[in-house]
XYZ file of C-alpha atoms in Angstrom:
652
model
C 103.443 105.586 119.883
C 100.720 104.712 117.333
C 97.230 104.868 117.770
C 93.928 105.671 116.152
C 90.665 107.558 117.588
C 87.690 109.257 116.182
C 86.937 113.176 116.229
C 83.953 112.567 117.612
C 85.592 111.020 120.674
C 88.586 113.187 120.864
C 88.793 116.885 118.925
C 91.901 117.003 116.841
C 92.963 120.329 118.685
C 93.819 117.836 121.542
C 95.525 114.812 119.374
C 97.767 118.382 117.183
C 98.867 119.293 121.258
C 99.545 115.764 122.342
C 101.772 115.196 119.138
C 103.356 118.885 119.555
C 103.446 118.412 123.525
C 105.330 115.003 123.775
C 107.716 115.998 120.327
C 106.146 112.983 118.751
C 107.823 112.338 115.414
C 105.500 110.894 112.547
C 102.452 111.143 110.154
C 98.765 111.913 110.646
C 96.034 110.866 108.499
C 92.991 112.353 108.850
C 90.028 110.345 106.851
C 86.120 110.770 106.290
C 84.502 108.062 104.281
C 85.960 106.587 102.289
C 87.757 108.820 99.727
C 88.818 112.490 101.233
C 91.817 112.458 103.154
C 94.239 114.439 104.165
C 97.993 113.486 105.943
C 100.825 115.834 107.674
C 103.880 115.332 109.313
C 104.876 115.796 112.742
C 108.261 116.288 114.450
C 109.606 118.175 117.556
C 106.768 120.271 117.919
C 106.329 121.050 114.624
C 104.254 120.301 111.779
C 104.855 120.061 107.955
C 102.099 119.437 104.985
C 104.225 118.508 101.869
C 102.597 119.764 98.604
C 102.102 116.160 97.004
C 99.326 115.298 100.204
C 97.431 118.417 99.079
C 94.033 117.524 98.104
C 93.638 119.952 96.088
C 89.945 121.492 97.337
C 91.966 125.214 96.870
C 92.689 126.679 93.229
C 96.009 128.645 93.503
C 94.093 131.322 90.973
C 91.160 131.567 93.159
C 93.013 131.996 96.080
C 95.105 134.662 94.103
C 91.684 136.524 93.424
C 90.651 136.183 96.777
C 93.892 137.611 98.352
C 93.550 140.688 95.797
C 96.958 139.521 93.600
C 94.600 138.934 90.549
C 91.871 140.658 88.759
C 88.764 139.200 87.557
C 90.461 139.674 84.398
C 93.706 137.932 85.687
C 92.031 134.541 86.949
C 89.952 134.234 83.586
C 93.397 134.799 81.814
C 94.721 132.607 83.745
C 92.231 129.468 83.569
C 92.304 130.170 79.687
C 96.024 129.211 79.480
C 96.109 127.092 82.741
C 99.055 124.484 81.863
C 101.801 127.213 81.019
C 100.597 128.917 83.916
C 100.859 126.564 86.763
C 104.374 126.433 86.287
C 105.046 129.698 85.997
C 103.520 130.523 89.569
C 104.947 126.944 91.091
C 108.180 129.125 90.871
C 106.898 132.660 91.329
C 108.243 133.616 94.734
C 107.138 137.067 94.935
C 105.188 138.076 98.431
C 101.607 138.102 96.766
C 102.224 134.337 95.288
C 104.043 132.931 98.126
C 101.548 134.504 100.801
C 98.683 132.683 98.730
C 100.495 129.710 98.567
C 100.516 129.950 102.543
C 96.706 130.999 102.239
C 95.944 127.689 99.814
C 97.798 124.975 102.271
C 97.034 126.617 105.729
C 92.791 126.899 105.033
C 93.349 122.860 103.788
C 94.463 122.281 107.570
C 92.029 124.295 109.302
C 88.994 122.451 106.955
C 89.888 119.275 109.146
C 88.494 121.202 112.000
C 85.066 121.520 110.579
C 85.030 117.934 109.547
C 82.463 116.688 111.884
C 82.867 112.869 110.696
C 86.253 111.623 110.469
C 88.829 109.471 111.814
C 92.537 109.960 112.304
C 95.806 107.287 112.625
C 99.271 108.109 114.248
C 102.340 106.030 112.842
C 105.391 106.796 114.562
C 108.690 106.725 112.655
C 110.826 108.811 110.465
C 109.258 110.545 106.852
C 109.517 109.394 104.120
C 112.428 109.808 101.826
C 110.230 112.420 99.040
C 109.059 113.704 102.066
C 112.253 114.525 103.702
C 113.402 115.940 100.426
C 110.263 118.231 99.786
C 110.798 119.345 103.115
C 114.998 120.296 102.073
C 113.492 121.938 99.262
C 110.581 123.884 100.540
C 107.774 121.996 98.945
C 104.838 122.541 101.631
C 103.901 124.155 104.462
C 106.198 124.133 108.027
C 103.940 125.470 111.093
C 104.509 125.505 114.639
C 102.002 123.614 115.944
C 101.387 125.958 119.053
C 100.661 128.908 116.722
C 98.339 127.082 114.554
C 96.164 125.330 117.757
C 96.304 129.200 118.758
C 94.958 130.006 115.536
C 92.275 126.920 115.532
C 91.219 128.241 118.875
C 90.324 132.066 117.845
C 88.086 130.179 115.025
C 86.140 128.149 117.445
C 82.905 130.375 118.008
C 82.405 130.516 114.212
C 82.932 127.123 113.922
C 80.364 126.347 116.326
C 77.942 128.609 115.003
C 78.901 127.274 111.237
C 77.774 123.266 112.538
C 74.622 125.070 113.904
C 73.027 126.594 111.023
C 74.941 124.253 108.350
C 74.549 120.846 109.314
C 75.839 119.324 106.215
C 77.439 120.455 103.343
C 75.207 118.396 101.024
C 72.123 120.474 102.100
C 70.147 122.304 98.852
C 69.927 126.040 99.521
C 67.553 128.206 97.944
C 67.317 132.489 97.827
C 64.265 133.596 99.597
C 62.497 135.137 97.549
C 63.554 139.190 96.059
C 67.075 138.442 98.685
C 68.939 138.172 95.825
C 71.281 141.355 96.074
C 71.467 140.337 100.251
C 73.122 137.055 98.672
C 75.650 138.844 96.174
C 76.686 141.292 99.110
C 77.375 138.524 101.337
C 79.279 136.343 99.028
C 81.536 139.576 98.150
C 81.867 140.451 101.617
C 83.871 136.825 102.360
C 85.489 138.034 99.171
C 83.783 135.758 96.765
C 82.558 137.347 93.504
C 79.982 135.337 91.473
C 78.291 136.974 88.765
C 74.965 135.444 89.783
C 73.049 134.313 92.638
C 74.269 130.812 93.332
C 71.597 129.335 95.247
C 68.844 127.991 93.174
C 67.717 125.031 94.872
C 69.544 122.465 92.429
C 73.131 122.511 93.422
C 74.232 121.169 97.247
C 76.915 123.128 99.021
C 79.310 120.908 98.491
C 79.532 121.649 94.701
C 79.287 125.812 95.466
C 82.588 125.603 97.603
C 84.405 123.108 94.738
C 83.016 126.085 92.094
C 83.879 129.214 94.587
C 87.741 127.901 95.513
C 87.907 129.855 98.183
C 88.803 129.122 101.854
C 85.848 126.946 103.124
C 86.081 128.156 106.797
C 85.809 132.036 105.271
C 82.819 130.732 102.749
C 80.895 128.750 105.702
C 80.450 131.402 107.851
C 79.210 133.813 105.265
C 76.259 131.190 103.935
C 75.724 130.783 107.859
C 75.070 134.391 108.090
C 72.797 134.449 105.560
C 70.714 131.822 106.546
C 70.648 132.716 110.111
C 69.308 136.312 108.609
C 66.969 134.323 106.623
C 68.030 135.829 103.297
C 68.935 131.818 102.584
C 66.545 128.438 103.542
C 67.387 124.836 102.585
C 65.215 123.140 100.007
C 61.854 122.297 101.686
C 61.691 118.460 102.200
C 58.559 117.851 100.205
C 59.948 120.239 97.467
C 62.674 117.955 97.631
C 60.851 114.942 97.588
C 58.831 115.797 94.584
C 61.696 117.127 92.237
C 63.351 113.852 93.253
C 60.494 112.274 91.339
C 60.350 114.422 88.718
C 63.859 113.344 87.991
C 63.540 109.622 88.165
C 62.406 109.541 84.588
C 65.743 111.172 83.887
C 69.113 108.920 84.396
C 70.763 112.066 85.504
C 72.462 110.724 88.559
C 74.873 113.853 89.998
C 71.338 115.671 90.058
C 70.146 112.633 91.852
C 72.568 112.637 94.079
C 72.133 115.870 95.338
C 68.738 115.955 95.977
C 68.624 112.854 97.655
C 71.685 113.433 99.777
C 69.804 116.450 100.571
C 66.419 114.727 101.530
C 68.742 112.002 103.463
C 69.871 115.040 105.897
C 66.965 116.579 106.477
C 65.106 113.621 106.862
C 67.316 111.988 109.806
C 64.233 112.016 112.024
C 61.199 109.575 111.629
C 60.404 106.216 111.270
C 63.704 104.380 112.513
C 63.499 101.678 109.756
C 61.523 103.101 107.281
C 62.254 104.225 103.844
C 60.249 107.197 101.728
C 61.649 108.381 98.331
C 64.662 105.954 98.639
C 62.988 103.516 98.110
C 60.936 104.713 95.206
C 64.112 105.619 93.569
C 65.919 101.842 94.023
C 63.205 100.401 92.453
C 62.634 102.925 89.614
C 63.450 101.698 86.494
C 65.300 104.795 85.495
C 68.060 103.068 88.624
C 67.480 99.452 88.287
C 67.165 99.913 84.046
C 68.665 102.862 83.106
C 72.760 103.420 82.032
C 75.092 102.406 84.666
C 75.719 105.127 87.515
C 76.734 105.434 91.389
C 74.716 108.049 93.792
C 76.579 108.342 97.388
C 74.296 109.897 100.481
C 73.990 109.441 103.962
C 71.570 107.065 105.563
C 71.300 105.269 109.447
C 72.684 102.069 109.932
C 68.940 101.247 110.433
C 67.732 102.153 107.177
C 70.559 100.673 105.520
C 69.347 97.591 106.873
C 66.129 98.202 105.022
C 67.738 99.498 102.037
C 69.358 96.053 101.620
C 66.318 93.911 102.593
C 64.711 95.796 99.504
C 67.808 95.694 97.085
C 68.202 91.291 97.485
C 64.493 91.396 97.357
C 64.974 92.602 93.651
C 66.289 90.729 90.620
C 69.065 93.204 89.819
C 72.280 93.432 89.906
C 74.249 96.252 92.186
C 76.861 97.183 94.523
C 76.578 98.696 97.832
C 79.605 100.116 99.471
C 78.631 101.509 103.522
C 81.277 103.108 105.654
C 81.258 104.240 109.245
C 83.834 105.232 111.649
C 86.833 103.545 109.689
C 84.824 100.503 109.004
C 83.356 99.327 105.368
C 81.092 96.353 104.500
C 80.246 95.597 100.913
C 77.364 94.053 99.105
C 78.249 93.200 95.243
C 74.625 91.362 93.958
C 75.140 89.072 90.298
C 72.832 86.742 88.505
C 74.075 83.991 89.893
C 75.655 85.215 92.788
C 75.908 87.319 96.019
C 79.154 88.190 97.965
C 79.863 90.018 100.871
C 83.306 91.691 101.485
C 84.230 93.928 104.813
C 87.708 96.170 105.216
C 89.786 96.237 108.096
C 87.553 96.260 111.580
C 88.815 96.075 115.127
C 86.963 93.197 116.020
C 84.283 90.920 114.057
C 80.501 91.618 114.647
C 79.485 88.073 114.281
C 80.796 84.309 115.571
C 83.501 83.065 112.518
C 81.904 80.584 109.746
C 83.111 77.354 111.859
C 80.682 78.262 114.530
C 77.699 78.547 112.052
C 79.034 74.739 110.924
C 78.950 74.050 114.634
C 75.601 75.355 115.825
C 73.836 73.806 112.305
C 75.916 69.957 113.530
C 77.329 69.915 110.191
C 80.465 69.749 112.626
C 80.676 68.856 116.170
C 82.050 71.027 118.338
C 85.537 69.028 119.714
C 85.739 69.323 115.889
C 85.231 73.113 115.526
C 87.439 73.697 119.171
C 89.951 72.041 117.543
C 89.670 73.904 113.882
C 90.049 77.021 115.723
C 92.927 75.651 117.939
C 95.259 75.491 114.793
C 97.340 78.490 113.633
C 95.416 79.809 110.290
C 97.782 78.429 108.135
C 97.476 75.073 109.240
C 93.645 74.539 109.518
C 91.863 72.716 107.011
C 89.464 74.266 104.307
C 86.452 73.917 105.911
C 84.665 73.253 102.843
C 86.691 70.563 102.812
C 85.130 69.216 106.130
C 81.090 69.324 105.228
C 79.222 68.903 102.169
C 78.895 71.802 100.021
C 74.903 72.082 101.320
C 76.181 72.761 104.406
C 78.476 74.807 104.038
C 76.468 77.058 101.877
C 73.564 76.773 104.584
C 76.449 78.456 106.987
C 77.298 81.146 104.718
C 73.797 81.935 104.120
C 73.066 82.197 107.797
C 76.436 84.422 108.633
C 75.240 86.613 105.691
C 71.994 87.533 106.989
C 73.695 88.424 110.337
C 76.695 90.388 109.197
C 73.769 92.195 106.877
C 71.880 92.319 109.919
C 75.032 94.005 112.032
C 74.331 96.844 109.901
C 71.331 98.296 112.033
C 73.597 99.134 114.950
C 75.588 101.153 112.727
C 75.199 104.684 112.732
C 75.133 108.025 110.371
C 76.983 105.963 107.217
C 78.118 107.264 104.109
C 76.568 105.420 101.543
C 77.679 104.083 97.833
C 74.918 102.498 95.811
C 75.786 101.906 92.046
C 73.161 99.928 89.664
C 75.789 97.383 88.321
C 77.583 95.286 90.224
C 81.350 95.675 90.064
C 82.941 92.782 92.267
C 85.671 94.491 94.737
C 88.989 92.870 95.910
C 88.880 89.259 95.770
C 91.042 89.192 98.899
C 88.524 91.298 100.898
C 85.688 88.748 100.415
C 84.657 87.366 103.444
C 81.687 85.340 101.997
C 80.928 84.394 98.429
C 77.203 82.457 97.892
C 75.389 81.159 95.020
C 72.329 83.268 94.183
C 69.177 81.560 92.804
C 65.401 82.182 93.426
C 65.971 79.714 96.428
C 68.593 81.058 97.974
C 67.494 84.634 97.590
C 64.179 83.696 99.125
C 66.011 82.498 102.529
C 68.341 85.092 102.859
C 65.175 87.250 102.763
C 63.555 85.094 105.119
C 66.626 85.201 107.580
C 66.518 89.329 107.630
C 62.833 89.380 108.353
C 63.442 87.083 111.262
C 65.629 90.215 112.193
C 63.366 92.707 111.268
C 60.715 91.221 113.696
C 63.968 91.278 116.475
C 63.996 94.699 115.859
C 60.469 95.581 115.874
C 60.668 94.833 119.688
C 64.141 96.167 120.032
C 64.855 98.889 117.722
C 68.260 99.921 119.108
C 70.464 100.011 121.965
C 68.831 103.056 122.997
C 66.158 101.602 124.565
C 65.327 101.151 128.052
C 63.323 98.169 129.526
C 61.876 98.330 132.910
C 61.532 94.638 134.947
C 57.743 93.590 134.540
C 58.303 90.373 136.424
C 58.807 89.886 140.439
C 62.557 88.108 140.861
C 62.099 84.272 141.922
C 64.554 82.580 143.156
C 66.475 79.986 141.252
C 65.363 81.890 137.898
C 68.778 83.220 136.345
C 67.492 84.991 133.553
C 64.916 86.905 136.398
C 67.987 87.712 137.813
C 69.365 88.628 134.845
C 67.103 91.075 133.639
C 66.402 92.506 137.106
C 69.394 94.742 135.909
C 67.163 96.974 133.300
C 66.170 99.497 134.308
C 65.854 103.724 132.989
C 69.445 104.168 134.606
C 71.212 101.587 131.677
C 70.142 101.297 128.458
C 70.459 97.985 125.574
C 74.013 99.280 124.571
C 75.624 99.878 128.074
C 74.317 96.818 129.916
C 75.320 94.633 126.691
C 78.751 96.232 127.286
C 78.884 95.120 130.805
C 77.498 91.520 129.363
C 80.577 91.601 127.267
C 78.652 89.875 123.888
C 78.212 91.378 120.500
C 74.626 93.269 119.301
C 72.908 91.104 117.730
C 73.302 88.154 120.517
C 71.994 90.721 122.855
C 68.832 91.962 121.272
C 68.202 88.363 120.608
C 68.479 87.984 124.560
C 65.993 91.056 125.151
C 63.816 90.030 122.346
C 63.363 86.098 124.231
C 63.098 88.795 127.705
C 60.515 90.606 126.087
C 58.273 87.532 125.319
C 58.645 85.696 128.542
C 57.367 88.937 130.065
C 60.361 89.625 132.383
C 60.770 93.176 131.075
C 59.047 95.638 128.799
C 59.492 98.868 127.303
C 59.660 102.186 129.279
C 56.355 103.615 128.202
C 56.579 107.356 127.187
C 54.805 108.404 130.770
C 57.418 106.355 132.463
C 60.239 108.228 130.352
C 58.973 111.545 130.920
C 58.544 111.408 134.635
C 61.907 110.112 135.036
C 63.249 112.960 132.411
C 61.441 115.363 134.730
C 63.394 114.359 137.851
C 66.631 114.378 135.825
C 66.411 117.644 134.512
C 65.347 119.120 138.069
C 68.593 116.806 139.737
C 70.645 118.638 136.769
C 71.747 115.714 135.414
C 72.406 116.096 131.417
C 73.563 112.533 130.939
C 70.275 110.986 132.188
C 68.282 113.302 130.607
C 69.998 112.215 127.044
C 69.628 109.113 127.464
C 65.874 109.004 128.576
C 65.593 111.421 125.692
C 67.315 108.576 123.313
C 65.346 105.928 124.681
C 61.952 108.312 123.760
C 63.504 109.073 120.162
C 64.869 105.315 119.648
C 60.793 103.431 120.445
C 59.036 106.672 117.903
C 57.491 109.228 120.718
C 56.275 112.467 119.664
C 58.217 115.158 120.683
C 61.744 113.371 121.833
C 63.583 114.047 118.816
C 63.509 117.635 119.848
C 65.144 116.883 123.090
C 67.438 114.551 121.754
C 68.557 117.802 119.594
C 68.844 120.153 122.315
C 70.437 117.535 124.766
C 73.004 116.287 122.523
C 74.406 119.642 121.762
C 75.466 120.026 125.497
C 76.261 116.359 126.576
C 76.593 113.103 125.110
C 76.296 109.071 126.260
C 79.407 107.058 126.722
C 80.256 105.837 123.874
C 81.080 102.343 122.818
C 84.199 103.038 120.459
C 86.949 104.156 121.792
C 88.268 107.900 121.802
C 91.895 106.844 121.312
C 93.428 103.258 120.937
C 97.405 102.321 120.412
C 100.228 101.588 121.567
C 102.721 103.170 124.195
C 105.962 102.340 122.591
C 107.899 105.494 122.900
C 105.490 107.570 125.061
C 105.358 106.784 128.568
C 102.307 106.572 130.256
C 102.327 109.609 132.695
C 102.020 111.635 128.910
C 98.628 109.918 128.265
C 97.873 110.724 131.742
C 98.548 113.971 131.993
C 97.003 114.366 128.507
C 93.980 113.354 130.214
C 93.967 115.158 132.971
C 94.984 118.926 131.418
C 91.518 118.136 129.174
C 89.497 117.710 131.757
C 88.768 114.360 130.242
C 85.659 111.776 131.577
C 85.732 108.432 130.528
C 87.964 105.065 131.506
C 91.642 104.041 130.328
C 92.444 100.307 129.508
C 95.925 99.959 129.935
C 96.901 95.514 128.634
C 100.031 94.001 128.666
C 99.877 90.584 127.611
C 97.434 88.814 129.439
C 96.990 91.629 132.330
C 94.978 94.532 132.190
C 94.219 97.363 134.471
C 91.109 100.543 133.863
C 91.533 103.565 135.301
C 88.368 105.509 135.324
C 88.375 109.638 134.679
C 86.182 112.344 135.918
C 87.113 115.599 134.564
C 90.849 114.814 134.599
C 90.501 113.192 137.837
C 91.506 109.419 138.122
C 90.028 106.627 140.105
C 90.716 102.968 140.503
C 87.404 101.236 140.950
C 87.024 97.915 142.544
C 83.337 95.974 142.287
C 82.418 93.713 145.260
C 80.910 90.871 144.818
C 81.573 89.582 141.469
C 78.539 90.853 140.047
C 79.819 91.794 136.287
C 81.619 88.409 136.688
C 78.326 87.157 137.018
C 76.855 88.726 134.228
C 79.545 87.598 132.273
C 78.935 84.296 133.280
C 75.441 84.323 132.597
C 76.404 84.548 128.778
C 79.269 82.373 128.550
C 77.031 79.587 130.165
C 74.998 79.436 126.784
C 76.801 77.745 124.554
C 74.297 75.963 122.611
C 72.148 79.174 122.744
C 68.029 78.941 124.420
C 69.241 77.088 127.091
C 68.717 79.851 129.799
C 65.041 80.171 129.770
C 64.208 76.806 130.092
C 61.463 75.282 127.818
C 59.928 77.527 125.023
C 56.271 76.697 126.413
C 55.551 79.211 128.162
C 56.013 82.580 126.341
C 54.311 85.694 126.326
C 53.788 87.503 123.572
């Protein structure tokens, strides 16, 4: 059985049991972003982690100080002649050495558990043959899975309470002021010695647990105790903002880096599109001027829409690189040219290029059915079809949406590096030539969308009916659905159509005056009879809704909410296969977790959805054909505008 999922959606503790449970046989690869990784081996219960897939976040020596086996002395001996040593204690298998070893590969498994962002994949099948052998020799780590989940479960609390007070690992700490010696004590408690304090408000946390070596879990909690006792603070975000400045003049980009990775996390609130010191720091000309150099932070899919409508707006070159949840899109900017490339993704955002040819009648549309109708390798180039005008005209269009797509994306780790370094040839899905022209419509065609989402900022928002239903009016029967009970994102779902034709939908809703936004009264009279009813789901997602149109004071409940209960959630928790694992193990998976949520179960053309409340199942049958309906309601509009009738008579 293969199959991939997100930890957000399902905890690894449950995907190690279902592996160990059901005696799967197999690797796991555990990814966030796009670059740290980690993959083990399964088999019969068991679990192995073969020294080569170490990635190395744990130095042996350190560990050896840590454990007691070295001196301070020792480790500094040992750094100082560190190629004739690593040898010598690959093959030392005296108790101290060997129990560190154990120390250095188990903590690397039990840092997955803290990773708050990541995604995993399942492959069935027999290891590897190195794999196999390392495991004959002794080269890694065996575990029974049972005692490590046992293990993983006496850590929760402190996990909990290290995601609490540490939010991010690229936060900038700083010593309160005369807590020095509460810092020192603290470290050496967790058992790391540093001759100074570390925290001075220039390096992120991230660096600290690269420079301390020791377990992260063990170092975590300690820096969460201190800040909790307020002997540590994170960088205040105007402090933050300012030495950010101070060190645009400098092409020093790690320092960069940090402090604008820092500002990025602390700054998640606010303006849902806008950009502050980002922006000031893409257009500096210490970044668009200065040597070549790469900075990587966090940003909303949101603001990495903005980020790009400012970067083509520009006359530089660069490269942007933007992953989230296992997806990546890519944005490499040339004089001369622009190209767009995307990774693997389980299904596309936008309609494919032919459509664009369609919709523009550079092709008609028997043409374009039958185009599509061909297997891949036997279609025609469609270049080959239209005139090169067109078909740039298409590209241009499908850029500016896939660019677009970006806004619905959330928390993404970002790559932006001031030279442009073109990526895999095969991976580019569009390649357009980039002139003053051209640059001006593509900039044209995202503040079309930037004016789509000033009225529709995300798919957290909830619209309330403004018009009376007439009959004979399908798109007043339509949007009769909104309502504070479903917001953007669910009822699209149920519409079965990508983002950006829905907000498009709502937008032309909007203006015809069939709906409008729940005003922040509305919102908190309905969150009032929520929280009274008990109901944590409808709170959050009145809260959301408050957070996603800018109203004082919901971020705070989104904060408190979300800790406690979430929304469903459009990606899946787990998606595969069931070849070797009979269903009744997915089941009863489900059901000894407690899980909520529904189960899609397709063979061929056939597909049945079982629906889960706390590990209960239900079969749920809708009278009526009323999503049918709403299906239909989509699937009618082909040509696109022809639901609303004529364009006379909006409302603004």
């Amino acid at each position: 059985m293969s199959f991939t999922g997100d930890v957000r959606s399902m905890a690894l503790e449950e995907v190690f049991g279902f592996l160990s449970q059901n005696g799967l046989t197999g690797s796991l690869a555990v990814q966030s972003g796009d670059e740290v990784s980690l993959r083990l081996y399964f088999s019969e219960g068991s679990l192995f982690f073969p020294d080569r897939s170490r990635r190395g976040t744990y130095h042996l020596g350190k560990i050896l100080r840590h454990t007691g086996v070295l001196s301070r002395e020792g480790l500094a001996g040992y750094l100082s002649d560190l190629s004739a040593r690593k040898k010598q204690l690959a093959d030392d298998d005296s108790p101290g050495v060997q129990q560190a070893k154990q120390m250095q590969f188990t903590e690397e498994i039990h840092d997955l558990f803290l990773w708050g962002d990541a995604r995993f994949e399942f492959k069935p099948g027999p290891w590897p043959a190195r794999v196999q052998a390392d495991h004959k020799a002794g080269r890694g780590l065996q575990l029974v899975v049972s005692s490590l989940l046992m293990d993983v479960a006496r850590r929760v609390d402190e996990r909990r309470r290290i995601r609490a007070s540490l939010p991010s690992s690229r936060l900038v700490l700083r010593t309160e002021e005369g807590r020095a010696e509460a810092v020192l004590s603290g470290l050496k408690e967790a058992g790391i010695e540093v001759s100074s304090d570390p925290f001075d408000g220039e390096v992120d946390l991230d660096q600290l647990l690269a420079d301390w070596g020791a377990p992260h879990h063990e170092a975590l909690s300690a820096v969460g105790l201190l800040l909790e006792a307020g002997v540590l603070a994170p960088l205040p975000l105007e402090e933050a903002r300012e030495r950010l400045r101070e060190r645009m003049g400098q092409p020093d980009y790690l320092a960069l880096e940090r402090l604008l990775g820092h500002w990025a996390e602390l700054r998640a609130g606010g303006e849902r599109f806008g950009l502050d010191v980002e922006q000031e720091l893409i257009t500096s000309p210490a970044f668009t001027q200065g040597p070549e150099g790469a900075i990587r932070f966090r940003l909303s899919g949101p603001r990495v829409f903005t980020l790009l409508r400012v970067l083509l707006s520009l006359q530089s070159s660069f490269t942007l690189r933007v992953f989230h949840r296992g997806e990546t899109k890519r944005v490499d900017a040339l004089p001369g040219e622009v190209s767009l490339s995307v990774g693997e993704r389980r299904e596309a955002p936008c309609a494919p290029l032919v459509d664009y040819l369609v919709r523009q009648g550079a092709l008609k549309k028997e043409v374009g059915q039958a185009w599509k109708g061909h297997p891949p390798e036997e279609r025609p180039s469609l270049r080959s079809l239209v005139s090169q005008g067109q078909f740039d005209a298409a590209q241009r269009a499908k850029l500016v949406d896939e660019l677009a797509e970006l806004a619905f994306w959330g928390r993404a780790d970002v790559e932006l590096r001031n030279r442009c370094q073109p990526g895999n040839e095969a991976e580019r899905l569009l390649v357009l030539p980039l002139d003053d022209e051209v640059r001006g419509k593509i900039s044209e065609g995202l503040e079309e969308w930037a004016g789509v989402f000033e009225l529709v900022p995300g798919e957290e928002a909830l619209y309330v009916p403004k018009k009376a239903f007439k009959e004979g009016d399908p798109a007043g029967r339509f949007f009769q659905r909104f309502g504070v009970e479903a917001n953007v994102g669910e009822l699209r779902r149920r519409a079965q159509t990508t983002e950006l034709e829905f907000v498009r939908f709502v937008q032309q809703g909007l203006r015809r005056g069939y709906i409008q936004p729940a005003s922040m009264v509305v919102l908190s009279e309905h969150l009032a009879d929520a929280k009274a009813a008990g109901n944590d789901v409808q709170s959050y997602r009145l809260a959301l809704a408050g957070q996603c149109f800018g109203y004082p004071g919901f971020p705070k409940l989104v904060a408190e909410l979300g800790r406690r209960t979430d929304l469903p959630s459009p990606f899946p928790g787990l998606e595969g296969d069931l070849d070797g694992t009979g269903l009744g193990a997915v089941l009863q998976a489900l059901r000894n977790h407690r899980r909520t949520g529904s189960l899609v179960v397709r063979a061929g053309r056939r597909e049945e959805r079982l629906h889960f409340h706390r590990g209960d199942a239900f079969l749920l049958k809708i009278e009526g054909g009323e999503d049918d309906a709403f299906v239909a309601f989509f699937l009618d509009d082909d040509e696109g505008g022809g639901l609303f009738g004529d364009d006379d008579d909006d409302e603004e």
